[in-house]
Amino acid sequence: MDKQIETLNEYVDASSSAVAITGAGISFSAGGLSFDHTDPEGMQELMILASEEALRNEPEQYYAALDKAFLHSALVIGPSPAHRALAQLESEGKLRGIITTNVDCLHTIAGSVNVLEIQGSLQVNKCVDCGKHYDDYMIWSHGTVPECLECGGKIWTFPFYSGIGLNDPVVKQARRLISKADLILIIGANGNYGNAYWPFRNRRAKIVQINPGSTGFDRAADLNIRRDADSVFSELMEAREAERNSGSQES
């Protein structure tokens, strides 16, 4: 086993309150879009196409913008191996929750339950006219902008009606979660919006960063794994499965 994967596995085994922080990097293999990796002109175009004016007057273009940015990766490609590994770790009781800036719902689709989407997501939506909420990403799965069941208005999604802002109640939950963590796994995140929750972390927690490139979390990490998340978590989960099988044979 790779030495860094071995160390990561030891940290996971020793933890009783691990928390994952994820950013756009975990979704790249699923075709995910990073706001930070979109050129300024492309971002301006995206925000225009996804604006309230476009939603009211050109809903086809609004839907096309969402599809290009997020829907295709969420509803067609689906979660990456790293998304699925985090869901499995949560089901095994080894991960308390996920703090993410991603809006693609891929953690939820993979099966994770305690997902704190601090920038909202495709499952936080409301009617542009009456404000009624529709908090289910599947409303976007029908190839067109959904309409409000109450008033017939068009539905739009949090990242755009908030101006790509923060979901403050969820940020507060993230602060509470990270304050109790004894292990923090930082996966494909560059540190943007970190000030919203990072100062509230348990300062005694072990910190592992998984990212091919350098980020604002480098100095804080006890272990920096300079690899893509899919390969790291594939090896980690294989190692953990081998350990379980070995234990079963010995007993």
PDB file of C-alpha atoms in Angstrom:
ATOM      1  CA  MET A   1       0.000   0.000   0.000  1.00  0.00           C
ATOM      2  CA  ASP A   2       1.199   3.518  -0.780  1.00  0.00           C
ATOM      3  CA  LYS A   3       2.636   5.061   2.397  1.00  0.00           C
ATOM      4  CA  GLN A   4       0.390   8.114   2.237  1.00  0.00           C
ATOM      5  CA  ILE A   5      -2.709   5.950   1.733  1.00  0.00           C
ATOM      6  CA  GLU A   6      -1.595   3.832   4.673  1.00  0.00           C
ATOM      7  CA  THR A   7      -1.302   6.941   6.844  1.00  0.00           C
ATOM      8  CA  LEU A   8      -4.699   8.201   5.659  1.00  0.00           C
ATOM      9  CA  ASN A   9      -6.243   4.834   6.516  1.00  0.00           C
ATOM     10  CA  GLU A  10      -4.702   4.956   9.988  1.00  0.00           C
ATOM     11  CA  TYR A  11      -6.135   8.426  10.533  1.00  0.00           C
ATOM     12  CA  VAL A  12      -9.602   7.273   9.422  1.00  0.00           C
ATOM     13  CA  ASP A  13      -9.459   4.217  11.689  1.00  0.00           C
ATOM     14  CA  ALA A  14      -8.417   6.329  14.687  1.00  0.00           C
ATOM     15  CA  SER A  15     -11.084   8.981  14.115  1.00  0.00           C
ATOM     16  CA  SER A  16     -14.483   9.123  15.780  1.00  0.00           C
ATOM     17  CA  SER A  17     -15.688  12.413  14.244  1.00  0.00           C
ATOM     18  CA  ALA A  18     -14.187  12.887  10.789  1.00  0.00           C
ATOM     19  CA  VAL A  19     -15.496  15.642   8.522  1.00  0.00           C
ATOM     20  CA  ALA A  20     -14.863  16.126   4.797  1.00  0.00           C
ATOM     21  CA  ILE A  21     -14.520  19.489   3.072  1.00  0.00           C
ATOM     22  CA  THR A  22     -15.026  19.262  -0.685  1.00  0.00           C
ATOM     23  CA  GLY A  23     -14.692  21.665  -3.567  1.00  0.00           C
ATOM     24  CA  ALA A  24     -14.956  21.558  -7.329  1.00  0.00           C
ATOM     25  CA  GLY A  25     -11.984  19.207  -7.710  1.00  0.00           C
ATOM     26  CA  ILE A  26     -13.946  16.204  -6.473  1.00  0.00           C
ATOM     27  CA  SER A  27     -16.442  16.683  -9.311  1.00  0.00           C
ATOM     28  CA  PHE A  28     -14.046  17.233 -12.225  1.00  0.00           C
ATOM     29  CA  SER A  29     -14.114  13.570 -13.256  1.00  0.00           C
ATOM     30  CA  ALA A  30     -17.919  13.783 -13.314  1.00  0.00           C
ATOM     31  CA  GLY A  31     -17.817  16.757 -15.678  1.00  0.00           C
ATOM     32  CA  GLY A  32     -18.358  19.300 -12.911  1.00  0.00           C
ATOM     33  CA  LEU A  33     -17.799  23.011 -13.402  1.00  0.00           C
ATOM     34  CA  SER A  34     -15.755  25.188 -11.087  1.00  0.00           C
ATOM     35  CA  PHE A  35     -16.735  28.839 -10.844  1.00  0.00           C
ATOM     36  CA  ASP A  36     -13.056  29.518 -10.166  1.00  0.00           C
ATOM     37  CA  HIS A  37     -11.940  27.758 -13.346  1.00  0.00           C
ATOM     38  CA  THR A  38     -14.434  29.534 -15.591  1.00  0.00           C
ATOM     39  CA  ASP A  39     -12.930  32.469 -17.476  1.00  0.00           C
ATOM     40  CA  PRO A  40     -14.371  35.913 -16.607  1.00  0.00           C
ATOM     41  CA  GLU A  41     -16.246  36.229 -19.892  1.00  0.00           C
ATOM     42  CA  GLY A  42     -17.645  32.723 -19.524  1.00  0.00           C
ATOM     43  CA  MET A  43     -18.754  33.452 -15.964  1.00  0.00           C
ATOM     44  CA  GLN A  44     -20.443  36.685 -17.045  1.00  0.00           C
ATOM     45  CA  GLU A  45     -22.240  34.815 -19.823  1.00  0.00           C
ATOM     46  CA  LEU A  46     -23.327  32.104 -17.392  1.00  0.00           C
ATOM     47  CA  MET A  47     -24.739  34.629 -14.928  1.00  0.00           C
ATOM     48  CA  ILE A  48     -26.618  36.453 -17.711  1.00  0.00           C
ATOM     49  CA  LEU A  49     -28.095  33.219 -19.059  1.00  0.00           C
ATOM     50  CA  ALA A  50     -29.087  32.185 -15.544  1.00  0.00           C
ATOM     51  CA  SER A  51     -30.499  35.562 -14.496  1.00  0.00           C
ATOM     52  CA  GLU A  52     -34.087  36.326 -13.501  1.00  0.00           C
ATOM     53  CA  GLU A  53     -34.608  38.163 -16.790  1.00  0.00           C
ATOM     54  CA  ALA A  54     -33.465  35.128 -18.788  1.00  0.00           C
ATOM     55  CA  LEU A  55     -35.579  32.839 -16.632  1.00  0.00           C
ATOM     56  CA  ARG A  56     -38.717  34.889 -17.324  1.00  0.00           C
ATOM     57  CA  ASN A  57     -38.112  35.647 -20.996  1.00  0.00           C
ATOM     58  CA  GLU A  58     -35.877  32.862 -22.310  1.00  0.00           C
ATOM     59  CA  PRO A  59     -36.321  29.820 -20.040  1.00  0.00           C
ATOM     60  CA  GLU A  60     -34.759  27.525 -22.673  1.00  0.00           C
ATOM     61  CA  GLN A  61     -31.486  29.450 -22.437  1.00  0.00           C
ATOM     62  CA  TYR A  62     -31.696  29.413 -18.635  1.00  0.00           C
ATOM     63  CA  TYR A  63     -32.081  25.645 -18.642  1.00  0.00           C
ATOM     64  CA  ALA A  64     -29.260  25.261 -21.167  1.00  0.00           C
ATOM     65  CA  ALA A  65     -26.945  27.280 -18.900  1.00  0.00           C
ATOM     66  CA  LEU A  66     -27.802  25.092 -15.920  1.00  0.00           C
ATOM     67  CA  ASP A  67     -27.391  21.944 -17.968  1.00  0.00           C
ATOM     68  CA  LYS A  68     -23.958  22.952 -19.206  1.00  0.00           C
ATOM     69  CA  ALA A  69     -22.786  24.027 -15.769  1.00  0.00           C
ATOM     70  CA  PHE A  70     -24.262  21.383 -13.462  1.00  0.00           C
ATOM     71  CA  LEU A  71     -27.195  19.282 -14.634  1.00  0.00           C
ATOM     72  CA  HIS A  72     -25.332  17.060 -17.066  1.00  0.00           C
ATOM     73  CA  SER A  73     -22.764  16.043 -14.468  1.00  0.00           C
ATOM     74  CA  ALA A  74     -25.426  15.511 -11.792  1.00  0.00           C
ATOM     75  CA  LEU A  75     -28.132  13.739 -13.762  1.00  0.00           C
ATOM     76  CA  VAL A  76     -26.236  12.048 -16.609  1.00  0.00           C
ATOM     77  CA  ILE A  77     -22.635  11.348 -15.578  1.00  0.00           C
ATOM     78  CA  GLY A  78     -23.321  10.938 -11.857  1.00  0.00           C
ATOM     79  CA  PRO A  79     -21.056  10.766  -8.809  1.00  0.00           C
ATOM     80  CA  SER A  80     -17.347  10.038  -8.985  1.00  0.00           C
ATOM     81  CA  PRO A  81     -15.615   7.193  -7.103  1.00  0.00           C
ATOM     82  CA  ALA A  82     -14.574   9.746  -4.484  1.00  0.00           C
ATOM     83  CA  HIS A  83     -18.191  10.850  -3.928  1.00  0.00           C
ATOM     84  CA  ARG A  84     -19.219   7.221  -3.490  1.00  0.00           C
ATOM     85  CA  ALA A  85     -16.343   6.485  -1.131  1.00  0.00           C
ATOM     86  CA  LEU A  86     -17.351   9.350   1.166  1.00  0.00           C
ATOM     87  CA  ALA A  87     -20.931   8.046   1.214  1.00  0.00           C
ATOM     88  CA  GLN A  88     -19.644   4.613   2.177  1.00  0.00           C
ATOM     89  CA  LEU A  89     -17.457   6.019   4.936  1.00  0.00           C
ATOM     90  CA  GLU A  90     -20.491   7.838   6.330  1.00  0.00           C
ATOM     91  CA  SER A  91     -22.562   4.639   6.232  1.00  0.00           C
ATOM     92  CA  GLU A  92     -19.768   2.871   8.124  1.00  0.00           C
ATOM     93  CA  GLY A  93     -19.865   5.538  10.824  1.00  0.00           C
ATOM     94  CA  LYS A  94     -16.406   6.869   9.937  1.00  0.00           C
ATOM     95  CA  LEU A  95     -17.542  10.237   8.549  1.00  0.00           C
ATOM     96  CA  ARG A  96     -19.840  12.640  10.395  1.00  0.00           C
ATOM     97  CA  GLY A  97     -20.628  14.894   7.460  1.00  0.00           C
ATOM     98  CA  ILE A  98     -19.486  16.868   4.438  1.00  0.00           C
ATOM     99  CA  ILE A  99     -19.026  20.622   4.061  1.00  0.00           C
ATOM    100  CA  THR A 100     -19.063  21.552   0.385  1.00  0.00           C
ATOM    101  CA  THR A 101     -19.096  24.583  -1.887  1.00  0.00           C
ATOM    102  CA  ASN A 102     -20.350  22.393  -4.726  1.00  0.00           C
ATOM    103  CA  VAL A 103     -23.901  22.895  -5.974  1.00  0.00           C
ATOM    104  CA  ASP A 104     -24.188  19.757  -8.135  1.00  0.00           C
ATOM    105  CA  CYS A 105     -25.824  17.505  -5.486  1.00  0.00           C
ATOM    106  CA  LEU A 106     -23.407  14.699  -6.359  1.00  0.00           C
ATOM    107  CA  HIS A 107     -22.783  13.915  -2.683  1.00  0.00           C
ATOM    108  CA  THR A 108     -26.518  13.437  -2.125  1.00  0.00           C
ATOM    109  CA  ILE A 109     -26.871  11.408  -5.313  1.00  0.00           C
ATOM    110  CA  ALA A 110     -23.985   9.191  -4.160  1.00  0.00           C
ATOM    111  CA  GLY A 111     -25.843   8.457  -0.925  1.00  0.00           C
ATOM    112  CA  SER A 112     -24.315  10.850   1.603  1.00  0.00           C
ATOM    113  CA  VAL A 113     -26.849  12.081   4.161  1.00  0.00           C
ATOM    114  CA  ASN A 114     -25.271  14.864   6.206  1.00  0.00           C
ATOM    115  CA  VAL A 115     -24.215  17.206   3.393  1.00  0.00           C
ATOM    116  CA  LEU A 116     -23.848  20.886   4.207  1.00  0.00           C
ATOM    117  CA  GLU A 117     -23.983  22.794   0.914  1.00  0.00           C
ATOM    118  CA  ILE A 118     -22.817  26.215   2.040  1.00  0.00           C
ATOM    119  CA  GLN A 119     -23.459  27.787  -1.387  1.00  0.00           C
ATOM    120  CA  GLY A 120     -26.818  26.096  -1.802  1.00  0.00           C
ATOM    121  CA  SER A 121     -27.387  23.650  -4.633  1.00  0.00           C
ATOM    122  CA  LEU A 122     -29.755  22.377  -7.290  1.00  0.00           C
ATOM    123  CA  GLN A 123     -31.914  21.043  -4.471  1.00  0.00           C
ATOM    124  CA  VAL A 124     -32.551  24.527  -3.082  1.00  0.00           C
ATOM    125  CA  ASN A 125     -35.008  26.190  -5.452  1.00  0.00           C
ATOM    126  CA  LYS A 126     -37.872  28.664  -5.338  1.00  0.00           C
ATOM    127  CA  CYS A 127     -40.534  30.216  -7.540  1.00  0.00           C
ATOM    128  CA  VAL A 128     -39.459  33.499  -9.079  1.00  0.00           C
ATOM    129  CA  ASP A 129     -42.984  34.902  -8.525  1.00  0.00           C
ATOM    130  CA  CYS A 130     -44.439  33.644  -5.241  1.00  0.00           C
ATOM    131  CA  GLY A 131     -41.258  32.380  -3.541  1.00  0.00           C
ATOM    132  CA  LYS A 132     -42.551  28.871  -2.841  1.00  0.00           C
ATOM    133  CA  HIS A 133     -39.608  26.493  -2.228  1.00  0.00           C
ATOM    134  CA  TYR A 134     -38.986  23.264  -4.116  1.00  0.00           C
ATOM    135  CA  ASP A 135     -36.038  21.596  -2.421  1.00  0.00           C
ATOM    136  CA  ASP A 136     -35.481  18.598  -4.689  1.00  0.00           C
ATOM    137  CA  TYR A 137     -32.877  18.365  -7.451  1.00  0.00           C
ATOM    138  CA  MET A 138     -35.091  15.975  -9.439  1.00  0.00           C
ATOM    139  CA  ILE A 139     -37.319  18.850 -10.542  1.00  0.00           C
ATOM    140  CA  TRP A 140     -34.507  19.641 -13.012  1.00  0.00           C
ATOM    141  CA  SER A 141     -34.556  16.181 -14.601  1.00  0.00           C
ATOM    142  CA  HIS A 142     -37.332  16.782 -17.153  1.00  0.00           C
ATOM    143  CA  GLY A 143     -35.413  18.767 -19.764  1.00  0.00           C
ATOM    144  CA  THR A 144     -37.112  22.096 -19.100  1.00  0.00           C
ATOM    145  CA  VAL A 145     -37.430  24.781 -16.438  1.00  0.00           C
ATOM    146  CA  PRO A 146     -40.013  23.564 -13.889  1.00  0.00           C
ATOM    147  CA  GLU A 147     -43.060  25.647 -13.049  1.00  0.00           C
ATOM    148  CA  CYS A 148     -44.541  26.435  -9.655  1.00  0.00           C
ATOM    149  CA  LEU A 149     -47.492  24.258  -8.698  1.00  0.00           C
ATOM    150  CA  GLU A 150     -49.034  27.188  -6.804  1.00  0.00           C
ATOM    151  CA  CYS A 151     -48.857  30.077  -9.263  1.00  0.00           C
ATOM    152  CA  GLY A 152     -47.298  28.731 -12.465  1.00  0.00           C
ATOM    153  CA  GLY A 153     -44.177  30.858 -12.100  1.00  0.00           C
ATOM    154  CA  LYS A 154     -40.765  29.640 -13.178  1.00  0.00           C
ATOM    155  CA  ILE A 155     -38.441  27.955 -10.683  1.00  0.00           C
ATOM    156  CA  TRP A 156     -34.886  29.102 -10.191  1.00  0.00           C
ATOM    157  CA  THR A 157     -32.076  27.737  -8.083  1.00  0.00           C
ATOM    158  CA  PHE A 158     -30.098  29.095  -5.126  1.00  0.00           C
ATOM    159  CA  PRO A 159     -26.678  29.591  -6.729  1.00  0.00           C
ATOM    160  CA  PHE A 160     -28.217  32.083  -9.145  1.00  0.00           C
ATOM    161  CA  TYR A 161     -30.939  33.751  -7.104  1.00  0.00           C
ATOM    162  CA  SER A 162     -28.345  34.294  -4.358  1.00  0.00           C
ATOM    163  CA  GLY A 163     -25.762  35.704  -6.775  1.00  0.00           C
ATOM    164  CA  ILE A 164     -23.508  32.739  -5.902  1.00  0.00           C
ATOM    165  CA  GLY A 165     -23.712  33.685  -2.242  1.00  0.00           C
ATOM    166  CA  LEU A 166     -23.622  31.687   0.980  1.00  0.00           C
ATOM    167  CA  ASN A 167     -26.529  29.873   2.610  1.00  0.00           C
ATOM    168  CA  ASP A 168     -26.120  31.351   6.093  1.00  0.00           C
ATOM    169  CA  PRO A 169     -28.100  28.757   8.127  1.00  0.00           C
ATOM    170  CA  VAL A 170     -26.058  25.965   6.530  1.00  0.00           C
ATOM    171  CA  VAL A 171     -22.818  27.849   7.218  1.00  0.00           C
ATOM    172  CA  LYS A 172     -23.737  27.872  10.913  1.00  0.00           C
ATOM    173  CA  GLN A 173     -24.254  24.099  10.795  1.00  0.00           C
ATOM    174  CA  ALA A 174     -20.863  23.729   9.110  1.00  0.00           C
ATOM    175  CA  ARG A 175     -19.211  25.692  11.893  1.00  0.00           C
ATOM    176  CA  ARG A 176     -20.717  23.424  14.540  1.00  0.00           C
ATOM    177  CA  LEU A 177     -19.716  20.297  12.627  1.00  0.00           C
ATOM    178  CA  ILE A 178     -16.095  21.284  12.067  1.00  0.00           C
ATOM    179  CA  SER A 179     -15.699  22.457  15.664  1.00  0.00           C
ATOM    180  CA  LYS A 180     -16.182  18.838  16.803  1.00  0.00           C
ATOM    181  CA  ALA A 181     -14.079  17.129  14.135  1.00  0.00           C
ATOM    182  CA  ASP A 182     -11.007  15.134  15.120  1.00  0.00           C
ATOM    183  CA  LEU A 183     -10.084  14.512  11.471  1.00  0.00           C
ATOM    184  CA  ILE A 184     -10.644  16.905   8.572  1.00  0.00           C
ATOM    185  CA  LEU A 185     -10.365  15.597   5.004  1.00  0.00           C
ATOM    186  CA  ILE A 186      -9.983  18.414   2.467  1.00  0.00           C
ATOM    187  CA  ILE A 187     -10.759  17.135  -1.025  1.00  0.00           C
ATOM    188  CA  GLY A 188     -10.493  19.188  -4.197  1.00  0.00           C
ATOM    189  CA  ALA A 189     -11.080  22.461  -2.340  1.00  0.00           C
ATOM    190  CA  ASN A 190      -8.902  25.539  -2.802  1.00  0.00           C
ATOM    191  CA  GLY A 191      -9.823  27.460   0.327  1.00  0.00           C
ATOM    192  CA  ASN A 192     -12.305  29.909  -1.212  1.00  0.00           C
ATOM    193  CA  TYR A 193     -15.089  30.640   1.281  1.00  0.00           C
ATOM    194  CA  GLY A 194     -13.000  28.841   3.891  1.00  0.00           C
ATOM    195  CA  ASN A 195     -13.189  31.831   6.204  1.00  0.00           C
ATOM    196  CA  ALA A 196     -16.897  31.109   6.592  1.00  0.00           C
ATOM    197  CA  TYR A 197     -16.170  27.942   8.600  1.00  0.00           C
ATOM    198  CA  TRP A 198     -12.412  27.266   8.849  1.00  0.00           C
ATOM    199  CA  PRO A 199     -11.686  29.511  11.878  1.00  0.00           C
ATOM    200  CA  PHE A 200     -14.227  27.439  13.829  1.00  0.00           C
ATOM    201  CA  ARG A 201     -12.398  24.113  13.371  1.00  0.00           C
ATOM    202  CA  ASN A 202     -11.146  21.999  16.250  1.00  0.00           C
ATOM    203  CA  ARG A 203      -7.475  23.035  16.387  1.00  0.00           C
ATOM    204  CA  ARG A 204      -6.476  19.559  17.612  1.00  0.00           C
ATOM    205  CA  ALA A 205      -7.900  17.818  14.562  1.00  0.00           C
ATOM    206  CA  LYS A 206      -5.655  15.949  12.139  1.00  0.00           C
ATOM    207  CA  ILE A 207      -5.873  17.516   8.655  1.00  0.00           C
ATOM    208  CA  VAL A 208      -5.414  15.643   5.382  1.00  0.00           C
ATOM    209  CA  GLN A 209      -5.552  17.455   2.057  1.00  0.00           C
ATOM    210  CA  ILE A 210      -6.114  15.575  -1.205  1.00  0.00           C
ATOM    211  CA  ASN A 211      -5.459  17.825  -4.197  1.00  0.00           C
ATOM    212  CA  PRO A 212      -3.045  17.614  -7.156  1.00  0.00           C
ATOM    213  CA  GLY A 213      -2.197  21.302  -6.823  1.00  0.00           C
ATOM    214  CA  SER A 214      -1.221  23.767  -4.134  1.00  0.00           C
ATOM    215  CA  THR A 215      -4.023  25.510  -2.193  1.00  0.00           C
ATOM    216  CA  GLY A 216      -4.668  27.762   0.755  1.00  0.00           C
ATOM    217  CA  PHE A 217      -4.879  24.683   2.983  1.00  0.00           C
ATOM    218  CA  ASP A 218      -1.297  23.503   2.349  1.00  0.00           C
ATOM    219  CA  ARG A 219       0.318  24.806   5.512  1.00  0.00           C
ATOM    220  CA  ALA A 220      -2.472  23.637   7.782  1.00  0.00           C
ATOM    221  CA  ALA A 221      -2.377  20.036   6.575  1.00  0.00           C
ATOM    222  CA  ASP A 222      -0.603  17.290   8.493  1.00  0.00           C
ATOM    223  CA  LEU A 223      -0.630  15.267   5.280  1.00  0.00           C
ATOM    224  CA  ASN A 224      -0.760  16.618   1.715  1.00  0.00           C
ATOM    225  CA  ILE A 225      -1.583  13.971  -0.896  1.00  0.00           C
ATOM    226  CA  ARG A 226      -0.827  15.473  -4.320  1.00  0.00           C
ATOM    227  CA  ARG A 227      -3.118  13.201  -6.311  1.00  0.00           C
ATOM    228  CA  ASP A 228      -6.632  13.221  -7.711  1.00  0.00           C
ATOM    229  CA  ALA A 229      -9.385  12.239  -5.302  1.00  0.00           C
ATOM    230  CA  ASP A 230     -10.693   9.282  -7.317  1.00  0.00           C
ATOM    231  CA  SER A 231      -7.405   7.398  -7.308  1.00  0.00           C
ATOM    232  CA  VAL A 232      -6.794   8.125  -3.619  1.00  0.00           C
ATOM    233  CA  PHE A 233     -10.202   6.974  -2.472  1.00  0.00           C
ATOM    234  CA  SER A 234     -10.223   3.954  -4.761  1.00  0.00           C
ATOM    235  CA  GLU A 235      -6.993   2.767  -3.136  1.00  0.00           C
ATOM    236  CA  LEU A 236      -8.207   3.655   0.345  1.00  0.00           C
ATOM    237  CA  MET A 237     -11.468   1.754   0.007  1.00  0.00           C
ATOM    238  CA  GLU A 238      -9.700  -1.245  -1.548  1.00  0.00           C
ATOM    239  CA  ALA A 239      -7.303  -1.305   1.403  1.00  0.00           C
ATOM    240  CA  ARG A 240     -10.131  -1.107   3.904  1.00  0.00           C
ATOM    241  CA  GLU A 241     -12.021  -3.880   2.127  1.00  0.00           C
ATOM    242  CA  ALA A 242      -8.901  -6.067   2.162  1.00  0.00           C
ATOM    243  CA  GLU A 243      -8.530  -5.466   5.902  1.00  0.00           C
ATOM    244  CA  ARG A 244     -12.154  -6.486   6.519  1.00  0.00           C
ATOM    245  CA  ASN A 245     -11.746  -9.633   4.438  1.00  0.00           C
ATOM    246  CA  SER A 246      -8.535 -10.515   6.257  1.00  0.00           C
ATOM    247  CA  GLY A 247     -10.219 -10.026   9.617  1.00  0.00           C
ATOM    248  CA  SER A 248     -13.143 -12.219   8.601  1.00  0.00           C
ATOM    249  CA  GLN A 249     -10.828 -15.038   7.514  1.00  0.00           C
ATOM    250  CA  GLU A 250      -8.856 -14.873  10.746  1.00  0.00           C
ATOM    251  CA  SER A 251     -12.005 -15.070  12.882  1.00  0.00           C
TER     252      SER A 251
END
